[in-house]
Coordinates of C-alpha atoms in Angstrom, one line a residue:
Chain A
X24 CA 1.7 -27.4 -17.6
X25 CA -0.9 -30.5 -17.4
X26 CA 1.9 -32.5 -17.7
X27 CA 4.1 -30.7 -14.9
X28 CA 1.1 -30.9 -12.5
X29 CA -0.1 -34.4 -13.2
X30 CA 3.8 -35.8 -12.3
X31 CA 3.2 -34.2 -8.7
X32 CA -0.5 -35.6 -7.6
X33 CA -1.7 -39.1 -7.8
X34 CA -5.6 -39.4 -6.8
X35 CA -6.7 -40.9 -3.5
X36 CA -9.6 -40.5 -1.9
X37 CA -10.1 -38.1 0.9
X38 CA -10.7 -40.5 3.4
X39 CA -7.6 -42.6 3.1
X40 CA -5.2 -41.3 5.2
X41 CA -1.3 -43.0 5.2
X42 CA -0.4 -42.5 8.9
X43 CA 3.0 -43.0 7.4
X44 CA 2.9 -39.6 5.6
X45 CA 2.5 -37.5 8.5
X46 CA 5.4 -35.3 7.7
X47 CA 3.4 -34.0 4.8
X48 CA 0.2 -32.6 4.5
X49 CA -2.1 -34.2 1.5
X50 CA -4.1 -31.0 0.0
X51 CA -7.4 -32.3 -1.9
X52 CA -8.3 -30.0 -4.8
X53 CA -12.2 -30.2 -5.6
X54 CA -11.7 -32.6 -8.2
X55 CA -10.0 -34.5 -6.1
X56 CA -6.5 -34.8 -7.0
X57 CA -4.2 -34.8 -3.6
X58 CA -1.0 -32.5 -3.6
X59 CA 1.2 -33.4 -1.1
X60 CA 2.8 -30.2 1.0
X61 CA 5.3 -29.9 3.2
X62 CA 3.6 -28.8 6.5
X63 CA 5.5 -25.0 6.7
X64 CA 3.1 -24.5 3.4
X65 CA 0.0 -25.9 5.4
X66 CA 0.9 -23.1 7.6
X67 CA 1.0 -20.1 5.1
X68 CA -2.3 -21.4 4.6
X69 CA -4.6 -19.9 7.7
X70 CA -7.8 -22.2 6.2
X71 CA -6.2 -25.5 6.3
X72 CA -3.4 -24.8 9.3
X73 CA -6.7 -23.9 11.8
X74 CA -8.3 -27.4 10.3
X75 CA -4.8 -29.2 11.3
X76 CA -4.5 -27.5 15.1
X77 CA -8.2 -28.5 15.8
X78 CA -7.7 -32.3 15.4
X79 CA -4.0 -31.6 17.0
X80 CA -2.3 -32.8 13.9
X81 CA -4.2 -36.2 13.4
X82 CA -6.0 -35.2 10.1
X83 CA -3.1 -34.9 7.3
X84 CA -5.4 -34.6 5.0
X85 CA -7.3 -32.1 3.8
X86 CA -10.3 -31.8 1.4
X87 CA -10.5 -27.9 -0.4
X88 CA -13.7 -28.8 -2.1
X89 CA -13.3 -25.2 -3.7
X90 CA -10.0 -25.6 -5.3
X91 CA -9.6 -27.0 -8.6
X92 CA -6.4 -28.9 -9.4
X93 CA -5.6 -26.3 -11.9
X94 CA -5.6 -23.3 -9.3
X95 CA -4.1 -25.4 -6.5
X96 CA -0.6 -25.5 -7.8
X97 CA -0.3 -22.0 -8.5
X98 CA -1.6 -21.2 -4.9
X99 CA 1.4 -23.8 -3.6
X100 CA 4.2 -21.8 -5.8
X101 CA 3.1 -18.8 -4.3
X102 CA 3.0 -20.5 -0.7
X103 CA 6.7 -21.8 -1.6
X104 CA 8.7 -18.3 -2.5
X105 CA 6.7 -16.6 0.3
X106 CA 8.4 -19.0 3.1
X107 CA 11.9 -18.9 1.3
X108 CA 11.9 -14.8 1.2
X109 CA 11.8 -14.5 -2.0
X110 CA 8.2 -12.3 -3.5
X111 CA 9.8 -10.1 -5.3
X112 CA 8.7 -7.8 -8.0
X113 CA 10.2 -9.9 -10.9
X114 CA 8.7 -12.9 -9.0
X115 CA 5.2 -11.3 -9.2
X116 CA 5.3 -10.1 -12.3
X117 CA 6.0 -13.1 -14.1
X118 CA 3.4 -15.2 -11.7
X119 CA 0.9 -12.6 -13.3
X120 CA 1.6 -12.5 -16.5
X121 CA 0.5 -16.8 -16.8
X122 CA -2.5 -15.8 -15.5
X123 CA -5.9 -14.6 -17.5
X124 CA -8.2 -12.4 -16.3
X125 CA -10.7 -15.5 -15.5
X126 CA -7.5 -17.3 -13.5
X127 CA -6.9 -14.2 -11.6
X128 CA -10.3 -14.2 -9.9
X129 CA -10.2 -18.0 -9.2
X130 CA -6.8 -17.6 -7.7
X131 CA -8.5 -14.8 -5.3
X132 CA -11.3 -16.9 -4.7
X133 CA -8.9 -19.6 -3.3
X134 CA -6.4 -17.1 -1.5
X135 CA -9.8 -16.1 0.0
X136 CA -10.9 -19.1 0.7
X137 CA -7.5 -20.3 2.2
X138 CA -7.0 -17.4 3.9
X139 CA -3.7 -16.3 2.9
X140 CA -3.2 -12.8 3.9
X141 CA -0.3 -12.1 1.8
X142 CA -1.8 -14.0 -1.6
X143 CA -4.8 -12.0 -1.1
X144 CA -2.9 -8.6 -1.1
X145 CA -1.4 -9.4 -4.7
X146 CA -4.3 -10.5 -6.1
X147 CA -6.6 -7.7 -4.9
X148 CA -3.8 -5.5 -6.4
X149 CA -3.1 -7.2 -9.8
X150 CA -7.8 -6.6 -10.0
X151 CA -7.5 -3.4 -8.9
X152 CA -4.9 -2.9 -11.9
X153 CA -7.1 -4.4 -14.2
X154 CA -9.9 -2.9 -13.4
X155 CA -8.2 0.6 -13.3
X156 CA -9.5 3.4 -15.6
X157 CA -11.4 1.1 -17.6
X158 CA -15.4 1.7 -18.8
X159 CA -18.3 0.9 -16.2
X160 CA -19.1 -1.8 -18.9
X161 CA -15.5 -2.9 -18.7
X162 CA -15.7 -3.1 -15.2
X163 CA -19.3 -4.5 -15.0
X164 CA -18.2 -7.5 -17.4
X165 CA -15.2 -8.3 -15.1
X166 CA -17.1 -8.6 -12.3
X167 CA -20.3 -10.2 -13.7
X168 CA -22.5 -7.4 -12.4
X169 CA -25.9 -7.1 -13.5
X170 CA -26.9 -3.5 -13.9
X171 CA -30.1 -3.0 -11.7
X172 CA -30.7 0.7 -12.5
X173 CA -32.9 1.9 -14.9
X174 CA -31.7 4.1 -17.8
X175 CA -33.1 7.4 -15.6
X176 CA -31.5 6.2 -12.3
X177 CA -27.8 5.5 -14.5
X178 CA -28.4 8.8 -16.6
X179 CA -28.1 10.8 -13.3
X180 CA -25.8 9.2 -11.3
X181 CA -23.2 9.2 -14.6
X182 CA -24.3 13.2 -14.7
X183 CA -23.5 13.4 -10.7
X184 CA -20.1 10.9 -11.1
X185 CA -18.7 12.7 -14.4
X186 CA -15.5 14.0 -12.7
X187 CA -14.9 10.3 -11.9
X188 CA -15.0 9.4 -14.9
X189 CA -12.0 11.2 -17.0
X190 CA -9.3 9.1 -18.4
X191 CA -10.9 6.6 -19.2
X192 CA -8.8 4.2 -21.0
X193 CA -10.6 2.1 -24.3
X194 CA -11.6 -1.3 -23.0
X195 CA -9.2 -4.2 -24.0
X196 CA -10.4 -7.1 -26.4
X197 CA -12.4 -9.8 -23.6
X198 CA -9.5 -12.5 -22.5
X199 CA -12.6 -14.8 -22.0
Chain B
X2 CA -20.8 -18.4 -13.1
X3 CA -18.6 -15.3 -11.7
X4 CA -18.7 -15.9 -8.0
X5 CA -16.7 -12.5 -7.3
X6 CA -19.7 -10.0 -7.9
X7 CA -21.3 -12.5 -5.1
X8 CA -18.8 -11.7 -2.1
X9 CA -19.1 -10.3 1.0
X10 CA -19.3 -6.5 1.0
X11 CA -16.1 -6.8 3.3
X12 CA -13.9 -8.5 0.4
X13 CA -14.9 -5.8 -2.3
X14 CA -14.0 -3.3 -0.4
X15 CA -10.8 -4.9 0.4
X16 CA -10.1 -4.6 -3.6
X17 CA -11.4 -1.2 -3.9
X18 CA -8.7 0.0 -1.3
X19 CA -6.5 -1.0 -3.7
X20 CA -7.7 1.7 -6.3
X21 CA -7.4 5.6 -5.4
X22 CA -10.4 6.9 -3.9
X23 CA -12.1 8.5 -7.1
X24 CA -12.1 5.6 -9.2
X25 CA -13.3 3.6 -5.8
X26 CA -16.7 6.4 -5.9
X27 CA -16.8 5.7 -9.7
X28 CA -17.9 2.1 -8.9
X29 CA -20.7 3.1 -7.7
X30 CA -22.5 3.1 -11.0
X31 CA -21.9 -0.5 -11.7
X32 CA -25.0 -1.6 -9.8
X33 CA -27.3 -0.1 -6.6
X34 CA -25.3 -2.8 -4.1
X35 CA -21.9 -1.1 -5.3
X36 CA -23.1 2.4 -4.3
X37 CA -22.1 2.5 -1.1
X38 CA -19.3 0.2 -1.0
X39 CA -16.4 2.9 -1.8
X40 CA -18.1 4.4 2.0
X41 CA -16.4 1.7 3.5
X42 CA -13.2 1.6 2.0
X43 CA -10.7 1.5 5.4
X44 CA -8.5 4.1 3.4
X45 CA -8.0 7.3 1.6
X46 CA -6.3 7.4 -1.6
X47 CA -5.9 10.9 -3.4
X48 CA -3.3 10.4 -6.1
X49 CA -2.5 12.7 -9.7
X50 CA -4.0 15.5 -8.3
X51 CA -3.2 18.1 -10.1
X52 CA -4.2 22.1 -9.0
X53 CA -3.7 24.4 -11.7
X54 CA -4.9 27.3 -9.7
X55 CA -7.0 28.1 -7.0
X56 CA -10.1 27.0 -7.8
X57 CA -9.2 24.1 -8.7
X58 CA -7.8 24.1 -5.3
X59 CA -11.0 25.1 -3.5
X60 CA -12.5 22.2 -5.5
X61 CA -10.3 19.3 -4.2
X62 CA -10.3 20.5 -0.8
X63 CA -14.3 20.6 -1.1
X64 CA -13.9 17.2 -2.8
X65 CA -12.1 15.9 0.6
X66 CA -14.2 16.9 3.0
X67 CA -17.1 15.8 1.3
X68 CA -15.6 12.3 0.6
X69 CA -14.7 12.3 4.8
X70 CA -18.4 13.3 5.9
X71 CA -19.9 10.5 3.3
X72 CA -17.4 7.8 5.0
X73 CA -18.3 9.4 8.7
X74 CA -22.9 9.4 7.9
X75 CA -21.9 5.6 6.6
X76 CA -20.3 5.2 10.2
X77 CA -16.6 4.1 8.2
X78 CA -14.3 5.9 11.1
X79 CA -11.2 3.9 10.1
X80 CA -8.7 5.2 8.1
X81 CA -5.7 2.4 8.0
X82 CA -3.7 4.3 5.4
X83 CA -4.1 8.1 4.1
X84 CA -2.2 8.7 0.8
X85 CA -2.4 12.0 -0.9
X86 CA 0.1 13.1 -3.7
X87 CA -0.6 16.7 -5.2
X88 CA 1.4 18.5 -7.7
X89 CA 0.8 22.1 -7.5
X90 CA 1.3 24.1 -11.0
X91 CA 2.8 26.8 -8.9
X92 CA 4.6 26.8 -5.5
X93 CA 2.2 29.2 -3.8
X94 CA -0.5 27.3 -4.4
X95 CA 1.0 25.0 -1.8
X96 CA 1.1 27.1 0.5
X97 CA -2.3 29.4 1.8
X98 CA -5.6 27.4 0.5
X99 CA -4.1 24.4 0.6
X100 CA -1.8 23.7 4.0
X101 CA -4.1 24.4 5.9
X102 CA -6.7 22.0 5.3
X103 CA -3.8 19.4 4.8
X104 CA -3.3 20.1 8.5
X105 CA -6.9 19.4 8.8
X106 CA -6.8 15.9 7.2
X107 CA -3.5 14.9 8.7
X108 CA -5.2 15.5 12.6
X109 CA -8.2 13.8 11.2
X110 CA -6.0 10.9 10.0
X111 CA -4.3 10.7 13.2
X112 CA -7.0 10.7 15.4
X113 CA -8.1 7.6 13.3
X114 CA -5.0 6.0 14.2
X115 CA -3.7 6.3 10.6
X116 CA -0.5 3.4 10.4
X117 CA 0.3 4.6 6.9
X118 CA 0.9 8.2 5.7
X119 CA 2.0 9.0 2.7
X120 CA 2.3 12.3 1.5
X121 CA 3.6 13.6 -1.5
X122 CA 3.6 17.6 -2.5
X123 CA 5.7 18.5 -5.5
X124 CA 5.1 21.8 -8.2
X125 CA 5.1 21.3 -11.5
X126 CA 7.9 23.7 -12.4
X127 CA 10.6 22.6 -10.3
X128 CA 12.5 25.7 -10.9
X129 CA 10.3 28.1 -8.8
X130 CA 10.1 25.5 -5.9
X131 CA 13.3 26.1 -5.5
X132 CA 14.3 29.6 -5.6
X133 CA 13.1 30.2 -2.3
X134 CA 13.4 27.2 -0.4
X135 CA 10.0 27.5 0.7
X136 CA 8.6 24.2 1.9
X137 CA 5.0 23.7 2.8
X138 CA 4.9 23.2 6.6
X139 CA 4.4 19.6 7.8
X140 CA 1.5 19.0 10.5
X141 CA 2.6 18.8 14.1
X142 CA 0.3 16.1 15.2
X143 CA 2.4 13.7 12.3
X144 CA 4.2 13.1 15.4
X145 CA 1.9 11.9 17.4
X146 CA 1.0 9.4 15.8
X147 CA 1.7 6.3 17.7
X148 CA 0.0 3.7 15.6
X149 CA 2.4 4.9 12.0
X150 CA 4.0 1.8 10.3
X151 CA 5.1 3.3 7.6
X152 CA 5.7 7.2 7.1
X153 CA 6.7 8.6 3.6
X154 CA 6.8 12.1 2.8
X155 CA 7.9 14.8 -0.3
X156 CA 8.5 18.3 0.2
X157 CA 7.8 19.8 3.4
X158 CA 9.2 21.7 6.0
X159 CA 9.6 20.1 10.0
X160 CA 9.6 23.3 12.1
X161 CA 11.5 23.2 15.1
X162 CA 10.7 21.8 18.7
X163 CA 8.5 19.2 17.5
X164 CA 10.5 16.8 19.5
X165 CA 9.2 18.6 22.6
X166 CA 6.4 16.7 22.5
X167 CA 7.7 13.7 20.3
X168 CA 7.8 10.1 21.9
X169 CA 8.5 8.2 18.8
X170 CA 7.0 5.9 16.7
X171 CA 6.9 2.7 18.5
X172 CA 5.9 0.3 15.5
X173 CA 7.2 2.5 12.1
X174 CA 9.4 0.5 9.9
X175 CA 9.0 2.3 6.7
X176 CA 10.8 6.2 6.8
X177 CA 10.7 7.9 3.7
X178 CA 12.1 11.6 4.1
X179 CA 12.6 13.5 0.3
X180 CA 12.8 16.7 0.0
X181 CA 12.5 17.9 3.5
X182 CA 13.9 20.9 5.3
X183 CA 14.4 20.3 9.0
X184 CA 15.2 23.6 11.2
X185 CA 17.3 21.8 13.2
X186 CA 20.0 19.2 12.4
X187 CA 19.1 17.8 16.2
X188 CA 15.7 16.9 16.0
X189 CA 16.3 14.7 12.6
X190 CA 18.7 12.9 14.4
X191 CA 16.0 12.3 17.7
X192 CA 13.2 11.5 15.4
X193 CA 15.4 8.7 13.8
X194 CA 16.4 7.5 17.0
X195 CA 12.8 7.5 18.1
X196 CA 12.1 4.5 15.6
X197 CA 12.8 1.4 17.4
X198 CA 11.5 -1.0 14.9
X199 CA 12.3 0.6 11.8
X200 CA 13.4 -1.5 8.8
X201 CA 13.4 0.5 5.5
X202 CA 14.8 4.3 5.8
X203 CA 14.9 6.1 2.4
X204 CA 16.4 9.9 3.0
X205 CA 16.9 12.4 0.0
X206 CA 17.7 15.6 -0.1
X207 CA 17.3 16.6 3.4
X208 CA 18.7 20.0 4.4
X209 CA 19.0 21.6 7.6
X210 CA 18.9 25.3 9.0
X211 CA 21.3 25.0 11.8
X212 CA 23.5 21.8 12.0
X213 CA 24.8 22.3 15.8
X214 CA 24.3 19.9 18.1
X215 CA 25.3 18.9 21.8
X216 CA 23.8 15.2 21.7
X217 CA 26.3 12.7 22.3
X218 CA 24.7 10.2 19.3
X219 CA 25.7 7.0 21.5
X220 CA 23.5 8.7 24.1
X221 CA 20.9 8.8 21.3
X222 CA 21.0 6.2 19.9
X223 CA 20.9 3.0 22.7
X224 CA 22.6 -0.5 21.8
X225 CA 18.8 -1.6 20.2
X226 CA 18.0 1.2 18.1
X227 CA 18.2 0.8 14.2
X228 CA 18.9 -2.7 14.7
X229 CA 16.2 -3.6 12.8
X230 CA 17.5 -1.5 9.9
X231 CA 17.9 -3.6 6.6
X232 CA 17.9 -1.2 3.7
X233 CA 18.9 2.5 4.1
X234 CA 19.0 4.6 1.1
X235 CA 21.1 8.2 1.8
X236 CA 21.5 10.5 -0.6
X237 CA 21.5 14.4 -1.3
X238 CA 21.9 14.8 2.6
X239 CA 25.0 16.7 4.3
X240 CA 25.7 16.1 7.8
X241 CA 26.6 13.2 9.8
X242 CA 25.3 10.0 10.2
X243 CA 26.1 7.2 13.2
X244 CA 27.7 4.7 11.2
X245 CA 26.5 2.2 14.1
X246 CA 23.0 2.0 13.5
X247 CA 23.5 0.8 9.9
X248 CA 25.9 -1.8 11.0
X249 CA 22.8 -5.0 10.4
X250 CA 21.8 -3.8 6.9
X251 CA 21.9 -6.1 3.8
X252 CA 21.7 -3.0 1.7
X253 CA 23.0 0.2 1.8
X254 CA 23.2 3.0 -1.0
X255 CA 24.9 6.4 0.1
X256 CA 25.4 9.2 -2.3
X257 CA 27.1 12.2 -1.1
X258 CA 27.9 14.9 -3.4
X259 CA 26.9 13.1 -6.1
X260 CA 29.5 10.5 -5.5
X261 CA 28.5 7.3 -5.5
X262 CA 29.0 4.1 -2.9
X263 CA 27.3 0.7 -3.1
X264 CA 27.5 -1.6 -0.4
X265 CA 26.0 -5.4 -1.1
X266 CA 24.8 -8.0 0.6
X267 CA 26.6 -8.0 4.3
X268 CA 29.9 -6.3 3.4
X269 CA 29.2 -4.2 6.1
X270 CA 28.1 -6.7 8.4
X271 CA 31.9 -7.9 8.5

């Protein structure tokens, strides 16, 4: 996968822009590594497409200081089959299945970030998933959550949540 | 450090819509900022509900309310999507504590400007559902409802004349109809027509109690109706359908009498 990604991006510096390369849109991940898109995929991309139509198309490049290199590409795949038709289920299953639980987040982070409606759907839904019928602790881990009730306060909301609570499934071994 | 249990209230409850409601309220425990997120939620979820007899009954409908009054005090009046999918361990269970209140949640729904409905009745014992042909009655003001963009439903029964006051569903592209009994072959054929837009129609065992009718279906139907239509799956469903609106679809899946015809990919489009 390193390999695979580090054929596609050489590193420039944000400010450099090639006012030959206009067709495409240079996409700097926070550790600055520039992926070069064509400029349909700038526009699946709310975040960067509004950043584009402010400067009417001058700026080419754009810095995501949020985005690591790592979650970048994956972000671009998804960009890529959404314009050509083709989420499917099989797509989405198999673009889940490379991802941990700590890559999942990060991914909705950026899709957040980014502002990519559709993204933000599938990743909200492959959480929810994960997070379904699973232990408050579970849950609480996932989310980094820091429990702020005291034992009383827990004790009796637990007591007045019970009938939530049934089916419970055991928690999974920690990915992380 | 985990940045997600940092976001905006508005982006956790955009995950928890993504859950069904109870495990949405079970979230609450995980710290006091989570307790009233699930309030906000812009959607009710009710799935695997499962009434083994009345009390149980009384209980969810209790349950429903409740859940509506909590959204309404945290001033959540938005409902973008109601889902609700109950099987009943008996068929009359369906039918007196229960339709009622369905009703109830339905107008509420509406008056919300619901865009997705989604309701799914079934019994357990699939025998006695069927004995009498007894479907639970579907809620008038269903029809209504302007803002729908997608409309699925399971077991229910569409009395007749609802098309008096019917003036279609402007934006619905999804039309799910399973196990539905309309009184009158006419007004199936008027509601389709009455979805402009509508891209995904999935019809399955739908029966009718009288199949007369005087409408001319080119009169119906105008030149632009359906021809949005991409995917339309028929099956378990005796009467006629006009051929012309599903001349644009990619695909097409008809089963009549159990006999079985596949269309692919624009073989009808030629």
């Amino acid at each position: 996968m390193a390999e695979e990604v580090s054929s596609q991006m050489n590193s420039l510096s944000i400010s450099e822009t090639n006012p030959s390369s206009s067709a495409t849109i240079s996409l700097v991940s926070g550790d600055d590594i520039v992926f070069k898109v064509e400029p349909t995929i700038a526009k699946e991309m709310e975040t960067v497409q509004s950043f584009i139509d402010e400067t009417d198309g001058k700026i080419t490049t754009i810095p995501l200081p949020n985005i690591s290199s790592h979650d970048l590409p994956y972000v671009i795949e998804y960009c890529e089959k959404s314009i050509a038709g083709k989420i499917t289920k099989e797509f989405e299953a198999e673009f889940v299945k490379k991802l941990n639980n700590e890559e999942v987040k990060e991914l909705f982070l950026a899709a957040n970030y980014l502002n990519i409606k559709k993204l933000l759907d599938f990743l909200s839904q492959v959480i929810a998933d994960r997070i379904a019928n699973k232990s408050v602790e579970y849950v609480r881990r996932y989310f980094g959550i820091e429990n702020d009730f005291t034992p009383e306060e827990e004790a009796k909301l637990r007591e007045e949540l019970a009938w939530t609570f049934t089916g419970v499934d055991p928690d999974d071994e920690d990915e992380n | 450090m985990d940045r997600i249990g940092t976001f905006p209230d508005e982006i956790l409850t955009h995950i928890l819509s993504f859950v069904p409601t109870t495990q949405a309220i079970a979230t609450s425990i995980l710290s006091k900022r989570w307790i009233h997120l699930w309030r906000h939620v812009p959607l009710l979820h009710f799935s695997d509900t499962r009434l083994k007899n009345l009390a149980d009954n009384y209980r969810f409908n209790e349950f429903v309310y409740k859940i509506i009054l909590s959204r309404e005090a945290a001033g959540n009046h938005s409902i973008n999507g109601f889902f609700l999918d109950i099987e009943y361990f008996y068929p009359k269970l369906a039918f007196c504590p229960s339709n009622p209140n369905i009703t109830n949640w339905v107008d509420y729904a509406v008056e919300c400007n619901v865009q997705h409905l989604d309701l799914y009745l079934d019994v357990l014992r699939n025998v006695d559902k069927h004995r009498n042909r007894k479907f639970p009655k579907l809620p008038f003001s269903v029809f209504n409802c302007r803002t729908l963009v997608s409309l699925k439903l399971h077991w229910f029964h569409v009395k007749e004349c609802f098309s008096f006051d019917f003036v279609g569903f402007p934006s619905l592209k999804v039309l799910h109809l399973k196990e539905i009994y309309f009184d009158e072959y006419e007004e199936f054929i008027l509601l389709l027509a009455g979805c402009p837009v509508l891209e995904d129609l999935d019809v399955f065992d739908v029966n009718f109690g009288g199949l007369e009718t005087l409408l001319e279906f080119d009169n119906v139907f105008k030149s632009s109706s359906l021809s949005n239509l991409t995917t339309a799956y028929i099956r378990g469903c005796c009467c006629d359908f006009w051929l012309k609106a599903l001349s644009n679809l990619k695909f097409l899946n008809i089963d009549f009498l159990k006999a079985m015809f596949m269309w692919w990919n624009g073989v009808l489009n030629n």
